[in-house]
Amino acid sequence: MTFNTLEDAAKFYKDYSKATGFSTRVQSTNKKGNEIKNQLITCSRERKWKSKISPTEKTNPSVGLNYPARIYIHILKDIGIWIISKIVLHHSHPCCPNQAEMLKQHRELSMFVRHTIENNEEADIRPSKTYQSFVAAAGGHRELNFIEKNVRNYITREVRNVLELDDAKEFGKYLLRMKEKNQNIFFELELKKDQSIKLAFWADARSRAACEYFGDVISFDTTYNTNR
């Protein structure tokens, strides 16, 4: 079996793992310079581990197992395509195809779910309420291919991040409008590459006049002791 890219080969194994009832992870990648030569993808439970708890202190002793399911992928340089050179299908643990969607790798939020989360967040509906609405609509937790944590993560990483970027732009527009109303207002706004605020300073006409009259400035360090 051949693939045009390494990503296509990895996706093939990921789709297979979802249909079979397990998840995958990249265990090792060999490179020559900046180019990948081959890659080993295994079952995500494949590892040998040793418990930090002494066996004599354990109430239910257990041992680590080695899960051999894996594929080896490498590139044929002459023709520039990827092939699976070796595959091991055996697992030393039971696979559950019916519950594969609940494995972390296979959890997905559809466009409809994302749009609903965004609308509910804008309406100040709590994430727990949003998730419960999905549960009720689907007919139970088992009918969903995501959990409440995925809803919260999406809000934190995507929705609120976008809102913060919009806030920076709107703040800049607000300062410009204030400048148009009163030319004595001074401000300086500097954004980072991701359009978030790096530096912001402003002083209205009254503050500038007071500073010129009294000649004193009080500065507050709002970041003091926050990283300790």
PDB file of C-alpha atoms in Angstrom:
ATOM      1  CA  MET A   1       0.000   0.000   0.000  1.00  0.00           C
ATOM      2  CA  THR A   2       1.387   3.402  -0.987  1.00  0.00           C
ATOM      3  CA  PHE A   3       0.665   6.979   0.067  1.00  0.00           C
ATOM      4  CA  ASN A   4       1.545  10.343  -1.422  1.00  0.00           C
ATOM      5  CA  THR A   5       2.444  11.889   1.949  1.00  0.00           C
ATOM      6  CA  LEU A   6       3.346  10.813   5.466  1.00  0.00           C
ATOM      7  CA  GLU A   7       0.182  12.524   6.708  1.00  0.00           C
ATOM      8  CA  ASP A   8      -1.932  10.321   4.421  1.00  0.00           C
ATOM      9  CA  ALA A   9      -0.318   7.189   5.835  1.00  0.00           C
ATOM     10  CA  ALA A  10      -0.813   8.369   9.426  1.00  0.00           C
ATOM     11  CA  LYS A  11      -4.457   9.207   8.701  1.00  0.00           C
ATOM     12  CA  PHE A  12      -4.987   5.742   7.234  1.00  0.00           C
ATOM     13  CA  TYR A  13      -3.766   4.109  10.451  1.00  0.00           C
ATOM     14  CA  LYS A  14      -5.772   6.537  12.570  1.00  0.00           C
ATOM     15  CA  ASP A  15      -8.958   5.684  10.661  1.00  0.00           C
ATOM     16  CA  TYR A  16      -8.175   1.990  11.056  1.00  0.00           C
ATOM     17  CA  SER A  17      -7.611   2.408  14.798  1.00  0.00           C
ATOM     18  CA  LYS A  18     -10.953   4.181  15.184  1.00  0.00           C
ATOM     19  CA  ALA A  19     -12.771   1.387  13.355  1.00  0.00           C
ATOM     20  CA  THR A  20     -10.958  -1.242  15.427  1.00  0.00           C
ATOM     21  CA  GLY A  21     -11.287   0.448  18.812  1.00  0.00           C
ATOM     22  CA  PHE A  22      -7.929   1.886  19.849  1.00  0.00           C
ATOM     23  CA  SER A  23      -5.913   5.087  19.434  1.00  0.00           C
ATOM     24  CA  THR A  24      -2.427   5.727  18.074  1.00  0.00           C
ATOM     25  CA  ARG A  25       0.638   7.826  18.759  1.00  0.00           C
ATOM     26  CA  VAL A  26       3.947   8.511  17.011  1.00  0.00           C
ATOM     27  CA  GLN A  27       6.625   6.649  18.935  1.00  0.00           C
ATOM     28  CA  SER A  28       9.678   7.567  16.889  1.00  0.00           C
ATOM     29  CA  THR A  29      10.683   9.514  13.782  1.00  0.00           C
ATOM     30  CA  ASN A  30      13.998   9.226  11.962  1.00  0.00           C
ATOM     31  CA  LYS A  31      15.265  12.198   9.991  1.00  0.00           C
ATOM     32  CA  LYS A  32      18.134  12.979   7.672  1.00  0.00           C
ATOM     33  CA  GLY A  33      18.650  16.685   7.996  1.00  0.00           C
ATOM     34  CA  ASN A  34      15.176  18.218   7.861  1.00  0.00           C
ATOM     35  CA  GLU A  35      13.655  15.365   5.872  1.00  0.00           C
ATOM     36  CA  ILE A  36      11.800  12.499   7.531  1.00  0.00           C
ATOM     37  CA  LYS A  37      13.025   9.070   6.430  1.00  0.00           C
ATOM     38  CA  ASN A  38      10.695   6.797   8.394  1.00  0.00           C
ATOM     39  CA  GLN A  39       8.250   6.791  11.256  1.00  0.00           C
ATOM     40  CA  LEU A  40       6.933   4.302  13.789  1.00  0.00           C
ATOM     41  CA  ILE A  41       3.294   4.651  14.863  1.00  0.00           C
ATOM     42  CA  THR A  42       2.026   2.444  17.666  1.00  0.00           C
ATOM     43  CA  CYS A  43      -1.020   1.829  19.797  1.00  0.00           C
ATOM     44  CA  SER A  44      -1.209   4.679  22.322  1.00  0.00           C
ATOM     45  CA  ARG A  45      -1.072   2.152  25.156  1.00  0.00           C
ATOM     46  CA  GLU A  46       2.201   0.710  23.874  1.00  0.00           C
ATOM     47  CA  ARG A  47       4.863   1.313  26.490  1.00  0.00           C
ATOM     48  CA  LYS A  48       6.624  -0.485  29.269  1.00  0.00           C
ATOM     49  CA  TRP A  49       6.104   1.238  32.587  1.00  0.00           C
ATOM     50  CA  LYS A  50       7.100   0.673  36.149  1.00  0.00           C
ATOM     51  CA  SER A  51       4.890   1.837  38.981  1.00  0.00           C
ATOM     52  CA  LYS A  52       6.372   4.319  41.451  1.00  0.00           C
ATOM     53  CA  ILE A  53       4.420   2.636  44.245  1.00  0.00           C
ATOM     54  CA  SER A  54       6.095  -0.268  45.974  1.00  0.00           C
ATOM     55  CA  PRO A  55       4.362  -3.621  45.252  1.00  0.00           C
ATOM     56  CA  THR A  56       4.150  -4.256  48.996  1.00  0.00           C
ATOM     57  CA  GLU A  57       2.129  -1.048  49.447  1.00  0.00           C
ATOM     58  CA  LYS A  58      -0.290  -1.744  46.624  1.00  0.00           C
ATOM     59  CA  THR A  59      -3.759  -3.027  47.418  1.00  0.00           C
ATOM     60  CA  ASN A  60      -4.204  -4.160  43.818  1.00  0.00           C
ATOM     61  CA  PRO A  61      -0.775  -4.942  42.297  1.00  0.00           C
ATOM     62  CA  SER A  62      -0.480  -4.750  38.516  1.00  0.00           C
ATOM     63  CA  VAL A  63       2.300  -4.850  35.964  1.00  0.00           C
ATOM     64  CA  GLY A  64       2.953  -2.902  32.818  1.00  0.00           C
ATOM     65  CA  LEU A  65       2.235  -4.606  29.519  1.00  0.00           C
ATOM     66  CA  ASN A  66       3.761  -4.177  26.096  1.00  0.00           C
ATOM     67  CA  TYR A  67       1.182  -3.615  23.352  1.00  0.00           C
ATOM     68  CA  PRO A  68       2.828  -4.615  20.057  1.00  0.00           C
ATOM     69  CA  ALA A  69       0.290  -3.162  17.561  1.00  0.00           C
ATOM     70  CA  ARG A  70       2.193  -0.819  15.238  1.00  0.00           C
ATOM     71  CA  ILE A  71       3.109   0.181  11.708  1.00  0.00           C
ATOM     72  CA  TYR A  72       6.429   1.189  10.162  1.00  0.00           C
ATOM     73  CA  ILE A  73       6.275   3.810   7.425  1.00  0.00           C
ATOM     74  CA  HIS A  74       9.174   4.846   5.220  1.00  0.00           C
ATOM     75  CA  ILE A  75       9.673   6.789   2.018  1.00  0.00           C
ATOM     76  CA  LEU A  76      10.902   5.417  -1.295  1.00  0.00           C
ATOM     77  CA  LYS A  77      13.302   8.141  -2.363  1.00  0.00           C
ATOM     78  CA  ASP A  78      13.409   7.151  -6.014  1.00  0.00           C
ATOM     79  CA  ILE A  79       9.700   7.758  -6.577  1.00  0.00           C
ATOM     80  CA  GLY A  80       8.888   9.933  -3.561  1.00  0.00           C
ATOM     81  CA  ILE A  81       6.032   7.883  -2.134  1.00  0.00           C
ATOM     82  CA  TRP A  82       5.452   6.425   1.319  1.00  0.00           C
ATOM     83  CA  ILE A  83       4.827   2.758   2.047  1.00  0.00           C
ATOM     84  CA  ILE A  84       3.973   0.664   5.092  1.00  0.00           C
ATOM     85  CA  SER A  85       6.945  -1.662   5.362  1.00  0.00           C
ATOM     86  CA  LYS A  86       5.746  -3.587   8.414  1.00  0.00           C
ATOM     87  CA  ILE A  87       2.514  -3.895  10.341  1.00  0.00           C
ATOM     88  CA  VAL A  88       1.605  -5.693  13.568  1.00  0.00           C
ATOM     89  CA  LEU A  89      -2.117  -6.116  14.212  1.00  0.00           C
ATOM     90  CA  HIS A  90      -2.031  -8.011  17.515  1.00  0.00           C
ATOM     91  CA  HIS A  91      -3.054  -6.239  20.735  1.00  0.00           C
ATOM     92  CA  SER A  92      -2.467  -7.546  24.234  1.00  0.00           C
ATOM     93  CA  HIS A  93      -5.561  -5.678  25.433  1.00  0.00           C
ATOM     94  CA  PRO A  94      -9.194  -5.814  24.292  1.00  0.00           C
ATOM     95  CA  CYS A  95     -10.334  -3.255  21.723  1.00  0.00           C
ATOM     96  CA  CYS A  96     -13.781  -1.658  21.887  1.00  0.00           C
ATOM     97  CA  PRO A  97     -14.922  -0.342  18.481  1.00  0.00           C
ATOM     98  CA  ASN A  98     -18.226   0.837  19.961  1.00  0.00           C
ATOM     99  CA  GLN A  99     -16.402   3.140  22.384  1.00  0.00           C
ATOM    100  CA  ALA A 100     -13.571   4.259  20.097  1.00  0.00           C
ATOM    101  CA  GLU A 101     -15.078   7.719  19.649  1.00  0.00           C
ATOM    102  CA  MET A 102     -14.570   8.392  23.361  1.00  0.00           C
ATOM    103  CA  LEU A 103     -10.815   7.911  23.098  1.00  0.00           C
ATOM    104  CA  LYS A 104      -9.054  11.273  23.224  1.00  0.00           C
ATOM    105  CA  GLN A 105      -7.600  11.010  19.720  1.00  0.00           C
ATOM    106  CA  HIS A 106     -10.984  10.330  18.130  1.00  0.00           C
ATOM    107  CA  ARG A 107     -13.078  12.956  19.892  1.00  0.00           C
ATOM    108  CA  GLU A 108     -14.368  15.538  17.439  1.00  0.00           C
ATOM    109  CA  LEU A 109     -16.578  18.613  17.505  1.00  0.00           C
ATOM    110  CA  SER A 110     -18.683  19.012  14.387  1.00  0.00           C
ATOM    111  CA  MET A 111     -19.266  22.403  12.771  1.00  0.00           C
ATOM    112  CA  PHE A 112     -22.802  22.435  14.198  1.00  0.00           C
ATOM    113  CA  VAL A 113     -21.502  21.745  17.712  1.00  0.00           C
ATOM    114  CA  ARG A 114     -18.834  24.439  17.406  1.00  0.00           C
ATOM    115  CA  HIS A 115     -21.328  26.983  16.129  1.00  0.00           C
ATOM    116  CA  THR A 116     -23.689  26.176  19.014  1.00  0.00           C
ATOM    117  CA  ILE A 117     -20.872  26.521  21.558  1.00  0.00           C
ATOM    118  CA  GLU A 118     -19.910  29.917  20.125  1.00  0.00           C
ATOM    119  CA  ASN A 119     -23.509  31.178  20.220  1.00  0.00           C
ATOM    120  CA  ASN A 120     -24.015  29.942  23.786  1.00  0.00           C
ATOM    121  CA  GLU A 121     -20.755  31.501  24.935  1.00  0.00           C
ATOM    122  CA  GLU A 122     -21.821  34.822  23.437  1.00  0.00           C
ATOM    123  CA  ALA A 123     -25.125  34.509  25.314  1.00  0.00           C
ATOM    124  CA  ASP A 124     -23.220  33.828  28.589  1.00  0.00           C
ATOM    125  CA  ILE A 125     -24.533  30.278  28.877  1.00  0.00           C
ATOM    126  CA  ARG A 126     -22.296  28.152  31.083  1.00  0.00           C
ATOM    127  CA  PRO A 127     -20.268  25.364  29.399  1.00  0.00           C
ATOM    128  CA  SER A 128     -21.904  22.736  31.621  1.00  0.00           C
ATOM    129  CA  LYS A 129     -25.356  23.831  30.438  1.00  0.00           C
ATOM    130  CA  THR A 130     -24.186  23.789  26.831  1.00  0.00           C
ATOM    131  CA  TYR A 131     -22.865  20.254  27.203  1.00  0.00           C
ATOM    132  CA  GLN A 132     -26.039  19.054  28.910  1.00  0.00           C
ATOM    133  CA  SER A 133     -28.069  20.414  25.993  1.00  0.00           C
ATOM    134  CA  PHE A 134     -26.016  18.237  23.621  1.00  0.00           C
ATOM    135  CA  VAL A 135     -26.541  15.228  25.895  1.00  0.00           C
ATOM    136  CA  ALA A 136     -30.298  15.791  25.979  1.00  0.00           C
ATOM    137  CA  ALA A 137     -30.509  16.253  22.208  1.00  0.00           C
ATOM    138  CA  ALA A 138     -28.442  13.117  21.514  1.00  0.00           C
ATOM    139  CA  GLY A 139     -30.289  10.973  24.039  1.00  0.00           C
ATOM    140  CA  GLY A 140     -27.430  10.326  26.447  1.00  0.00           C
ATOM    141  CA  HIS A 141     -23.701  10.705  27.047  1.00  0.00           C
ATOM    142  CA  ARG A 142     -22.856   7.554  25.105  1.00  0.00           C
ATOM    143  CA  GLU A 143     -24.388   9.000  21.951  1.00  0.00           C
ATOM    144  CA  LEU A 144     -21.830  11.832  21.837  1.00  0.00           C
ATOM    145  CA  ASN A 145     -18.268  11.543  20.555  1.00  0.00           C
ATOM    146  CA  PHE A 146     -16.952  14.213  22.924  1.00  0.00           C
ATOM    147  CA  ILE A 147     -17.089  15.068  26.620  1.00  0.00           C
ATOM    148  CA  GLU A 148     -17.665  18.257  28.596  1.00  0.00           C
ATOM    149  CA  LYS A 149     -13.921  18.880  28.818  1.00  0.00           C
ATOM    150  CA  ASN A 150     -13.763  19.165  25.019  1.00  0.00           C
ATOM    151  CA  VAL A 151     -16.441  21.866  25.137  1.00  0.00           C
ATOM    152  CA  ARG A 152     -14.515  23.812  27.767  1.00  0.00           C
ATOM    153  CA  ASN A 153     -11.228  23.426  25.881  1.00  0.00           C
ATOM    154  CA  TYR A 154     -12.805  24.710  22.670  1.00  0.00           C
ATOM    155  CA  ILE A 155     -14.138  27.769  24.488  1.00  0.00           C
ATOM    156  CA  THR A 156     -10.757  28.482  26.080  1.00  0.00           C
ATOM    157  CA  ARG A 157      -8.569  27.864  23.030  1.00  0.00           C
ATOM    158  CA  GLU A 158     -10.777  29.073  20.200  1.00  0.00           C
ATOM    159  CA  VAL A 159     -13.760  31.196  21.227  1.00  0.00           C
ATOM    160  CA  ARG A 160     -12.242  33.313  23.988  1.00  0.00           C
ATOM    161  CA  ASN A 161      -8.959  33.662  22.126  1.00  0.00           C
ATOM    162  CA  VAL A 162     -10.821  35.134  19.150  1.00  0.00           C
ATOM    163  CA  LEU A 163     -12.760  37.439  21.449  1.00  0.00           C
ATOM    164  CA  GLU A 164      -9.515  38.676  23.000  1.00  0.00           C
ATOM    165  CA  LEU A 165      -8.129  39.502  19.557  1.00  0.00           C
ATOM    166  CA  ASP A 166     -11.338  41.341  18.689  1.00  0.00           C
ATOM    167  CA  ASP A 167     -11.091  43.226  21.980  1.00  0.00           C
ATOM    168  CA  ALA A 168      -7.639  44.518  21.031  1.00  0.00           C
ATOM    169  CA  LYS A 169      -8.913  45.826  17.695  1.00  0.00           C
ATOM    170  CA  GLU A 170     -12.007  47.381  19.244  1.00  0.00           C
ATOM    171  CA  PHE A 171      -9.878  49.040  21.922  1.00  0.00           C
ATOM    172  CA  GLY A 172      -7.732  50.614  19.211  1.00  0.00           C
ATOM    173  CA  LYS A 173     -10.833  51.883  17.399  1.00  0.00           C
ATOM    174  CA  TYR A 174     -12.145  53.340  20.662  1.00  0.00           C
ATOM    175  CA  LEU A 175      -8.922  55.282  21.239  1.00  0.00           C
ATOM    176  CA  LEU A 176      -9.088  56.665  17.706  1.00  0.00           C
ATOM    177  CA  ARG A 177     -12.670  57.821  18.236  1.00  0.00           C
ATOM    178  CA  MET A 178     -11.674  59.559  21.475  1.00  0.00           C
ATOM    179  CA  LYS A 179      -8.773  61.226  19.660  1.00  0.00           C
ATOM    180  CA  GLU A 180     -11.160  62.576  17.035  1.00  0.00           C
ATOM    181  CA  LYS A 181     -13.316  64.149  19.757  1.00  0.00           C
ATOM    182  CA  ASN A 182     -10.384  65.681  21.636  1.00  0.00           C
ATOM    183  CA  GLN A 183      -6.985  66.167  20.011  1.00  0.00           C
ATOM    184  CA  ASN A 184      -5.335  66.612  23.433  1.00  0.00           C
ATOM    185  CA  ILE A 185      -5.760  62.925  24.181  1.00  0.00           C
ATOM    186  CA  PHE A 186      -2.532  60.965  23.819  1.00  0.00           C
ATOM    187  CA  PHE A 187      -2.329  57.223  23.355  1.00  0.00           C
ATOM    188  CA  GLU A 188       0.075  54.568  22.195  1.00  0.00           C
ATOM    189  CA  LEU A 189      -1.021  51.054  21.309  1.00  0.00           C
ATOM    190  CA  GLU A 190       1.287  48.273  20.155  1.00  0.00           C
ATOM    191  CA  LEU A 191       0.064  44.831  19.105  1.00  0.00           C
ATOM    192  CA  LYS A 192       1.907  41.529  18.870  1.00  0.00           C
ATOM    193  CA  LYS A 193       2.104  39.425  15.710  1.00  0.00           C
ATOM    194  CA  ASP A 194      -1.024  37.541  16.780  1.00  0.00           C
ATOM    195  CA  GLN A 195      -2.844  40.892  17.133  1.00  0.00           C
ATOM    196  CA  SER A 196      -3.025  40.720  20.934  1.00  0.00           C
ATOM    197  CA  ILE A 197      -2.045  43.756  23.014  1.00  0.00           C
ATOM    198  CA  LYS A 198       1.659  44.106  23.750  1.00  0.00           C
ATOM    199  CA  LEU A 199       1.663  47.674  25.063  1.00  0.00           C
ATOM    200  CA  ALA A 200      -1.096  50.180  25.771  1.00  0.00           C
ATOM    201  CA  PHE A 201      -0.872  53.688  27.222  1.00  0.00           C
ATOM    202  CA  TRP A 202      -3.311  56.563  27.119  1.00  0.00           C
ATOM    203  CA  ALA A 203      -3.832  59.883  28.890  1.00  0.00           C
ATOM    204  CA  ASP A 204      -6.866  62.110  28.451  1.00  0.00           C
ATOM    205  CA  ALA A 205      -6.731  65.913  28.325  1.00  0.00           C
ATOM    206  CA  ARG A 206      -7.580  66.333  32.020  1.00  0.00           C
ATOM    207  CA  SER A 207      -4.861  63.916  33.135  1.00  0.00           C
ATOM    208  CA  ARG A 208      -2.249  65.645  30.992  1.00  0.00           C
ATOM    209  CA  ALA A 209      -3.232  69.052  32.387  1.00  0.00           C
ATOM    210  CA  ALA A 210      -3.089  67.746  35.965  1.00  0.00           C
ATOM    211  CA  CYS A 211       0.340  66.222  35.370  1.00  0.00           C
ATOM    212  CA  GLU A 212       1.623  69.498  33.937  1.00  0.00           C
ATOM    213  CA  TYR A 213       0.227  71.453  36.909  1.00  0.00           C
ATOM    214  CA  PHE A 214       1.260  69.146  39.767  1.00  0.00           C
ATOM    215  CA  GLY A 215       4.260  67.484  38.142  1.00  0.00           C
ATOM    216  CA  ASP A 216       3.748  64.195  39.975  1.00  0.00           C
ATOM    217  CA  VAL A 217       2.982  60.748  38.602  1.00  0.00           C
ATOM    218  CA  ILE A 218       1.848  57.655  40.495  1.00  0.00           C
ATOM    219  CA  SER A 219       2.593  54.325  38.830  1.00  0.00           C
ATOM    220  CA  PHE A 220       0.967  51.009  39.770  1.00  0.00           C
ATOM    221  CA  ASP A 221       2.603  47.707  38.860  1.00  0.00           C
ATOM    222  CA  THR A 222      -0.390  45.415  38.371  1.00  0.00           C
ATOM    223  CA  THR A 223       1.866  42.436  37.579  1.00  0.00           C
ATOM    224  CA  TYR A 224       3.699  42.526  40.919  1.00  0.00           C
ATOM    225  CA  ASN A 225       3.880  39.161  42.662  1.00  0.00           C
ATOM    226  CA  THR A 226       1.758  37.414  39.996  1.00  0.00           C
ATOM    227  CA  ASN A 227       4.456  34.956  38.943  1.00  0.00           C
ATOM    228  CA  ARG A 228       5.606  33.900  42.381  1.00  0.00           C
TER     229      ARG A 228
END
